[in-house]
Amino acid sequence: MAAFGSQFFQPLGATANCSPASKKSCGRRRGNAVVAVGRDSAADVSLQSKVNILMDKIKWDDKGLAVAIAQNVDTGSILMQGFANRDALAKTISSRKATFYSRSRSSLWTKGETSMNFINVHDIFLDCDKDSIIYLGKPDGPSCHTGSETCYYTSVSDLLDQQTVENNLALTTLYSLEATIAQRKAESVSPQSGKPSWTKKLLLDDKLLCSKVREEANELCQTLEDNEDKSRTASEMADVLYHAMVLLARKDVKIEQVLEILRKRFSKSGIEEKQSRPSSN
């Protein structure tokens, strides 16, 4: 899979304020794609050339389009799917906002231009055949026009089983676990008959929960100290993740918030990052 890389997300000279008489010196066109170019910036001209070369490598269909998929940079969730042409991709590169081509309106549209729920693009990837595109970004809000977090909330298994499950989002393992814990938390506030689940017991007893987080973390460390096999380490890590996520739910913290913090630390050294944290005193 080919990536555009961060070099293509440096600010380009804007064309929005160009007058009709000066547009030729503010923008440059190749095929049917325009990327803003600063009139006095050699770097912008060089970037424009690189973008054009990449555009030519994409296998656009006979209508000049390619499938464009928006994916959450932190959760991995597939947010939505549309189509892009050269202009839509060029605008996404220069604006860092996911932009598509509307086949029904025959025009460009930027996700969020009406709802303000933009998808802020961090990187762009092409598949191995270079005929589909991924906008890897962070959404400002729900990505579906229905108000759902993503456009993918209808399970084929549910349909085949003739079940009606509202907003059954396509979730990976970690987020399925988070959703289950959230469901147990919601159930724990109302009277329950019978024996409560382990998750509910943890949510209702802070002392028990904290003791289990510490216990499981210690057992994970023991797999290293005692040179236990990899499967044992994976099993203990699963226990740590589960109990830690119950604690996150108890504190109303989403795992996405944790992953976002980790992503933002990528460009920092561990020492610098720790020194930058606010004092706990």
PDB file of N, CA, C and O in Angstrom, residues 33-81:
ATOM      1  N   ALA A  33      -6.889  18.241 -12.396  1.00  0.00           N
ATOM      2  CA  ALA A  33      -6.618  18.468 -10.973  1.00  0.00           C
ATOM      3  C   ALA A  33      -5.884  19.770 -10.761  1.00  0.00           C
ATOM      4  O   ALA A  33      -4.968  20.113 -11.494  1.00  0.00           O
ATOM      5  N   VAL A  34      -6.314  20.507  -9.761  1.00  0.00           N
ATOM      6  CA  VAL A  34      -5.647  21.754  -9.406  1.00  0.00           C
ATOM      7  C   VAL A  34      -5.221  21.688  -7.950  1.00  0.00           C
ATOM      8  O   VAL A  34      -6.008  21.366  -7.081  1.00  0.00           O
ATOM      9  N   VAL A  35      -3.950  21.965  -7.706  1.00  0.00           N
ATOM     10  CA  VAL A  35      -3.448  22.095  -6.348  1.00  0.00           C
ATOM     11  C   VAL A  35      -2.889  23.490  -6.217  1.00  0.00           C
ATOM     12  O   VAL A  35      -2.199  23.985  -7.112  1.00  0.00           O
ATOM     13  N   ALA A  36      -3.201  24.172  -5.106  1.00  0.00           N
ATOM     14  CA  ALA A  36      -2.756  25.544  -4.922  1.00  0.00           C
ATOM     15  C   ALA A  36      -1.241  25.641  -4.956  1.00  0.00           C
ATOM     16  O   ALA A  36      -0.539  24.815  -4.400  1.00  0.00           O
ATOM     17  N   VAL A  37      -0.736  26.658  -5.596  1.00  0.00           N
ATOM     18  CA  VAL A  37       0.700  26.887  -5.689  1.00  0.00           C
ATOM     19  C   VAL A  37       0.991  28.341  -5.370  1.00  0.00           C
ATOM     20  O   VAL A  37       0.414  29.239  -5.975  1.00  0.00           O
ATOM     21  N   GLY A  38       1.874  28.584  -4.416  1.00  0.00           N
ATOM     22  CA  GLY A  38       2.269  29.953  -4.085  1.00  0.00           C
ATOM     23  C   GLY A  38       3.061  30.560  -5.231  1.00  0.00           C
ATOM     24  O   GLY A  38       3.920  29.912  -5.801  1.00  0.00           O
ATOM     25  N   ARG A  39       2.811  31.802  -5.556  1.00  0.00           N
ATOM     26  CA  ARG A  39       3.425  32.421  -6.727  1.00  0.00           C
ATOM     27  C   ARG A  39       4.932  32.545  -6.602  1.00  0.00           C
ATOM     28  O   ARG A  39       5.645  32.514  -7.584  1.00  0.00           O
ATOM     29  N   ASP A  40       5.428  32.672  -5.382  1.00  0.00           N
ATOM     30  CA  ASP A  40       6.864  32.906  -5.217  1.00  0.00           C
ATOM     31  C   ASP A  40       7.539  31.765  -4.474  1.00  0.00           C
ATOM     32  O   ASP A  40       8.634  31.938  -3.953  1.00  0.00           O
ATOM     33  N   SER A  41       6.912  30.597  -4.417  1.00  0.00           N
ATOM     34  CA  SER A  41       7.456  29.501  -3.625  1.00  0.00           C
ATOM     35  C   SER A  41       7.930  28.361  -4.516  1.00  0.00           C
ATOM     36  O   SER A  41       7.135  27.659  -5.117  1.00  0.00           O
ATOM     37  N   ALA A  42       9.244  28.171  -4.577  1.00  0.00           N
ATOM     38  CA  ALA A  42       9.799  27.065  -5.358  1.00  0.00           C
ATOM     39  C   ALA A  42       9.411  25.732  -4.738  1.00  0.00           C
ATOM     40  O   ALA A  42       9.199  24.737  -5.441  1.00  0.00           O
ATOM     41  N   ALA A  43       9.282  25.712  -3.395  1.00  0.00           N
ATOM     42  CA  ALA A  43       8.898  24.480  -2.703  1.00  0.00           C
ATOM     43  C   ALA A  43       7.494  24.053  -3.111  1.00  0.00           C
ATOM     44  O   ALA A  43       7.227  22.865  -3.301  1.00  0.00           O
ATOM     45  N   ASP A  44       6.573  25.027  -3.244  1.00  0.00           N
ATOM     46  CA  ASP A  44       5.211  24.712  -3.657  1.00  0.00           C
ATOM     47  C   ASP A  44       5.175  24.158  -5.071  1.00  0.00           C
ATOM     48  O   ASP A  44       4.427  23.237  -5.375  1.00  0.00           O
ATOM     49  N   VAL A  45       5.982  24.721  -5.943  1.00  0.00           N
ATOM     50  CA  VAL A  45       6.038  24.257  -7.331  1.00  0.00           C
ATOM     51  C   VAL A  45       6.551  22.817  -7.373  1.00  0.00           C
ATOM     52  O   VAL A  45       6.039  21.969  -8.099  1.00  0.00           O
ATOM     53  N   SER A  46       7.572  22.530  -6.538  1.00  0.00           N
ATOM     54  CA  SER A  46       8.122  21.179  -6.473  1.00  0.00           C
ATOM     55  C   SER A  46       7.082  20.199  -5.945  1.00  0.00           C
ATOM     56  O   SER A  46       6.933  19.091  -6.456  1.00  0.00           O
ATOM     57  N   LEU A  47       6.347  20.617  -4.933  1.00  0.00           N
ATOM     58  CA  LEU A  47       5.305  19.769  -4.364  1.00  0.00           C
ATOM     59  C   LEU A  47       4.206  19.525  -5.389  1.00  0.00           C
ATOM     60  O   LEU A  47       3.703  18.410  -5.531  1.00  0.00           O
ATOM     61  N   GLN A  48       3.829  20.574  -6.122  1.00  0.00           N
ATOM     62  CA  GLN A  48       2.813  20.431  -7.170  1.00  0.00           C
ATOM     63  C   GLN A  48       3.238  19.370  -8.178  1.00  0.00           C
ATOM     64  O   GLN A  48       2.436  18.524  -8.595  1.00  0.00           O
ATOM     65  N   SER A  49       4.514  19.398  -8.541  1.00  0.00           N
ATOM     66  CA  SER A  49       5.020  18.430  -9.519  1.00  0.00           C
ATOM     67  C   SER A  49       4.924  17.008  -8.976  1.00  0.00           C
ATOM     68  O   SER A  49       4.521  16.084  -9.695  1.00  0.00           O
ATOM     69  N   LYS A  50       5.258  16.822  -7.702  1.00  0.00           N
ATOM     70  CA  LYS A  50       5.192  15.495  -7.084  1.00  0.00           C
ATOM     71  C   LYS A  50       3.754  14.995  -7.019  1.00  0.00           C
ATOM     72  O   LYS A  50       3.487  13.816  -7.262  1.00  0.00           O
ATOM     73  N   VAL A  51       2.839  15.901  -6.676  1.00  0.00           N
ATOM     74  CA  VAL A  51       1.432  15.525  -6.615  1.00  0.00           C
ATOM     75  C   VAL A  51       0.936  15.102  -7.989  1.00  0.00           C
ATOM     76  O   VAL A  51       0.217  14.110  -8.127  1.00  0.00           O
ATOM     77  N   ASN A  52       1.304  15.833  -9.007  1.00  0.00           N
ATOM     78  CA  ASN A  52       0.868  15.498 -10.367  1.00  0.00           C
ATOM     79  C   ASN A  52       1.377  14.131 -10.800  1.00  0.00           C
ATOM     80  O   ASN A  52       0.669  13.364 -11.465  1.00  0.00           O
ATOM     81  N   ILE A  53       2.628  13.822 -10.434  1.00  0.00           N
ATOM     82  CA  ILE A  53       3.191  12.514 -10.782  1.00  0.00           C
ATOM     83  C   ILE A  53       2.400  11.400 -10.107  1.00  0.00           C
ATOM     84  O   ILE A  53       2.073  10.380 -10.717  1.00  0.00           O
ATOM     85  N   LEU A  54       2.057  11.613  -8.831  1.00  0.00           N
ATOM     86  CA  LEU A  54       1.268  10.623  -8.107  1.00  0.00           C
ATOM     87  C   LEU A  54      -0.125  10.480  -8.711  1.00  0.00           C
ATOM     88  O   LEU A  54      -0.657   9.374  -8.832  1.00  0.00           O
ATOM     89  N   MET A  55      -0.711  11.604  -9.081  1.00  0.00           N
ATOM     90  CA  MET A  55      -2.040  11.575  -9.693  1.00  0.00           C
ATOM     91  C   MET A  55      -2.037  10.710 -10.947  1.00  0.00           C
ATOM     92  O   MET A  55      -2.975   9.959 -11.212  1.00  0.00           O
ATOM     93  N   ASP A  56      -0.974  10.809 -11.715  1.00  0.00           N
ATOM     94  CA  ASP A  56      -0.886  10.057 -12.961  1.00  0.00           C
ATOM     95  C   ASP A  56      -0.729   8.559 -12.718  1.00  0.00           C
ATOM     96  O   ASP A  56      -1.010   7.746 -13.608  1.00  0.00           O
ATOM     97  N   LYS A  57      -0.273   8.181 -11.539  1.00  0.00           N
ATOM     98  CA  LYS A  57      -0.073   6.769 -11.229  1.00  0.00           C
ATOM     99  C   LYS A  57      -1.358   6.095 -10.757  1.00  0.00           C
ATOM    100  O   LYS A  57      -1.448   4.875 -10.744  1.00  0.00           O
ATOM    101  N   ILE A  58      -2.340   6.901 -10.351  1.00  0.00           N
ATOM    102  CA  ILE A  58      -3.596   6.329  -9.877  1.00  0.00           C
ATOM    103  C   ILE A  58      -4.409   5.824 -11.067  1.00  0.00           C
ATOM    104  O   ILE A  58      -4.493   6.478 -12.104  1.00  0.00           O
ATOM    105  N   LYS A  59      -5.019   4.654 -10.905  1.00  0.00           N
ATOM    106  CA  LYS A  59      -5.815   4.063 -11.978  1.00  0.00           C
ATOM    107  C   LYS A  59      -7.265   4.531 -11.858  1.00  0.00           C
ATOM    108  O   LYS A  59      -8.125   3.834 -11.308  1.00  0.00           O
ATOM    109  N   TRP A  60      -7.527   5.733 -12.361  1.00  0.00           N
ATOM    110  CA  TRP A  60      -8.883   6.265 -12.352  1.00  0.00           C
ATOM    111  C   TRP A  60      -9.749   5.440 -13.295  1.00  0.00           C
ATOM    112  O   TRP A  60      -9.264   4.926 -14.307  1.00  0.00           O
ATOM    113  N   ASP A  61     -11.036   5.305 -12.984  1.00  0.00           N
ATOM    114  CA  ASP A  61     -11.910   4.549 -13.881  1.00  0.00           C
ATOM    115  C   ASP A  61     -12.243   5.371 -15.117  1.00  0.00           C
ATOM    116  O   ASP A  61     -11.720   6.486 -15.312  1.00  0.00           O
ATOM    117  N   ASP A  62     -13.136   4.855 -15.963  1.00  0.00           N
ATOM    118  CA  ASP A  62     -13.426   5.539 -17.222  1.00  0.00           C
ATOM    119  C   ASP A  62     -14.142   6.866 -17.022  1.00  0.00           C
ATOM    120  O   ASP A  62     -14.264   7.666 -17.954  1.00  0.00           O
ATOM    121  N   LYS A  63     -14.620   7.134 -15.784  1.00  0.00           N
ATOM    122  CA  LYS A  63     -15.230   8.421 -15.472  1.00  0.00           C
ATOM    123  C   LYS A  63     -14.281   9.325 -14.684  1.00  0.00           C
ATOM    124  O   LYS A  63     -14.679  10.387 -14.196  1.00  0.00           O
ATOM    125  N   GLY A  64     -13.032   8.863 -14.562  1.00  0.00           N
ATOM    126  CA  GLY A  64     -12.038   9.667 -13.851  1.00  0.00           C
ATOM    127  C   GLY A  64     -12.173   9.591 -12.339  1.00  0.00           C
ATOM    128  O   GLY A  64     -11.736  10.509 -11.634  1.00  0.00           O
ATOM    129  N   LEU A  65     -12.758   8.494 -11.841  1.00  0.00           N
ATOM    130  CA  LEU A  65     -13.011   8.367 -10.410  1.00  0.00           C
ATOM    131  C   LEU A  65     -12.280   7.163  -9.806  1.00  0.00           C
ATOM    132  O   LEU A  65     -11.902   6.233 -10.510  1.00  0.00           O
ATOM    133  N   ALA A  66     -12.098   7.221  -8.489  1.00  0.00           N
ATOM    134  CA  ALA A  66     -11.578   6.092  -7.722  1.00  0.00           C
ATOM    135  C   ALA A  66     -12.335   6.050  -6.400  1.00  0.00           C
ATOM    136  O   ALA A  66     -12.772   7.082  -5.891  1.00  0.00           O
ATOM    137  N   VAL A  67     -12.511   4.858  -5.854  1.00  0.00           N
ATOM    138  CA  VAL A  67     -13.156   4.723  -4.547  1.00  0.00           C
ATOM    139  C   VAL A  67     -12.289   5.406  -3.493  1.00  0.00           C
ATOM    140  O   VAL A  67     -11.063   5.252  -3.472  1.00  0.00           O
ATOM    141  N   ALA A  68     -12.928   6.194  -2.614  1.00  0.00           N
ATOM    142  CA  ALA A  68     -12.221   6.883  -1.534  1.00  0.00           C
ATOM    143  C   ALA A  68     -12.879   6.509  -0.216  1.00  0.00           C
ATOM    144  O   ALA A  68     -14.081   6.732  -0.028  1.00  0.00           O
ATOM    145  N   ILE A  69     -12.103   5.925   0.675  1.00  0.00           N
ATOM    146  CA  ILE A  69     -12.595   5.446   1.970  1.00  0.00           C
ATOM    147  C   ILE A  69     -11.986   6.287   3.077  1.00  0.00           C
ATOM    148  O   ILE A  69     -10.776   6.523   3.100  1.00  0.00           O
ATOM    149  N   ALA A  70     -12.821   6.746   4.008  1.00  0.00           N
ATOM    150  CA  ALA A  70     -12.328   7.506   5.162  1.00  0.00           C
ATOM    151  C   ALA A  70     -12.227   6.566   6.357  1.00  0.00           C
ATOM    152  O   ALA A  70     -13.179   5.844   6.671  1.00  0.00           O
ATOM    153  N   GLN A  71     -11.060   6.588   7.007  1.00  0.00           N
ATOM    154  CA  GLN A  71     -10.803   5.700   8.139  1.00  0.00           C
ATOM    155  C   GLN A  71     -10.313   6.506   9.327  1.00  0.00           C
ATOM    156  O   GLN A  71      -9.507   7.426   9.184  1.00  0.00           O
ATOM    157  N   ASN A  72     -10.800   6.162  10.521  1.00  0.00           N
ATOM    158  CA  ASN A  72     -10.394   6.855  11.745  1.00  0.00           C
ATOM    159  C   ASN A  72      -8.962   6.491  12.086  1.00  0.00           C
ATOM    160  O   ASN A  72      -8.631   5.312  12.241  1.00  0.00           O
ATOM    161  N   VAL A  73      -8.095   7.485  12.209  1.00  0.00           N
ATOM    162  CA  VAL A  73      -6.671   7.253  12.433  1.00  0.00           C
ATOM    163  C   VAL A  73      -6.405   6.597  13.778  1.00  0.00           C
ATOM    164  O   VAL A  73      -5.381   5.919  13.950  1.00  0.00           O
ATOM    165  N   ASP A  74      -7.282   6.786  14.751  1.00  0.00           N
ATOM    166  CA  ASP A  74      -7.062   6.223  16.090  1.00  0.00           C
ATOM    167  C   ASP A  74      -7.757   4.886  16.302  1.00  0.00           C
ATOM    168  O   ASP A  74      -7.162   3.954  16.836  1.00  0.00           O
ATOM    169  N   THR A  75      -9.009   4.769  15.872  1.00  0.00           N
ATOM    170  CA  THR A  75      -9.760   3.538  16.137  1.00  0.00           C
ATOM    171  C   THR A  75      -9.642   2.520  15.015  1.00  0.00           C
ATOM    172  O   THR A  75      -9.899   1.336  15.224  1.00  0.00           O
ATOM    173  N   GLY A  76      -9.287   2.980  13.812  1.00  0.00           N
ATOM    174  CA  GLY A  76      -9.265   2.087  12.666  1.00  0.00           C
ATOM    175  C   GLY A  76     -10.632   1.896  12.034  1.00  0.00           C
ATOM    176  O   GLY A  76     -10.758   1.197  11.028  1.00  0.00           O
ATOM    177  N   SER A  77     -11.669   2.506  12.598  1.00  0.00           N
ATOM    178  CA  SER A  77     -13.023   2.353  12.073  1.00  0.00           C
ATOM    179  C   SER A  77     -13.129   2.902  10.656  1.00  0.00           C
ATOM    180  O   SER A  77     -12.567   3.955  10.352  1.00  0.00           O
ATOM    181  N   ILE A  78     -13.848   2.186   9.796  1.00  0.00           N
ATOM    182  CA  ILE A  78     -14.159   2.694   8.468  1.00  0.00           C
ATOM    183  C   ILE A  78     -15.336   3.653   8.635  1.00  0.00           C
ATOM    184  O   ILE A  78     -16.428   3.244   9.026  1.00  0.00           O
ATOM    185  N   LEU A  79     -15.115   4.924   8.361  1.00  0.00           N
ATOM    186  CA  LEU A  79     -16.125   5.939   8.620  1.00  0.00           C
ATOM    187  C   LEU A  79     -17.155   6.040   7.503  1.00  0.00           C
ATOM    188  O   LEU A  79     -18.358   6.089   7.750  1.00  0.00           O
ATOM    189  N   MET A  80     -16.687   6.074   6.271  1.00  0.00           N
ATOM    190  CA  MET A  80     -17.586   6.232   5.129  1.00  0.00           C
ATOM    191  C   MET A  80     -16.835   5.921   3.849  1.00  0.00           C
ATOM    192  O   MET A  80     -15.598   5.787   3.859  1.00  0.00           O
ATOM    193  N   GLN A  81     -17.582   5.800   2.760  1.00  0.00           N
ATOM    194  CA  GLN A  81     -16.980   5.556   1.457  1.00  0.00           C
ATOM    195  C   GLN A  81     -17.629   6.451   0.424  1.00  0.00           C
ATOM    196  O   GLN A  81     -18.844   6.671   0.437  1.00  0.00           O
TER     197      GLN A  81
END
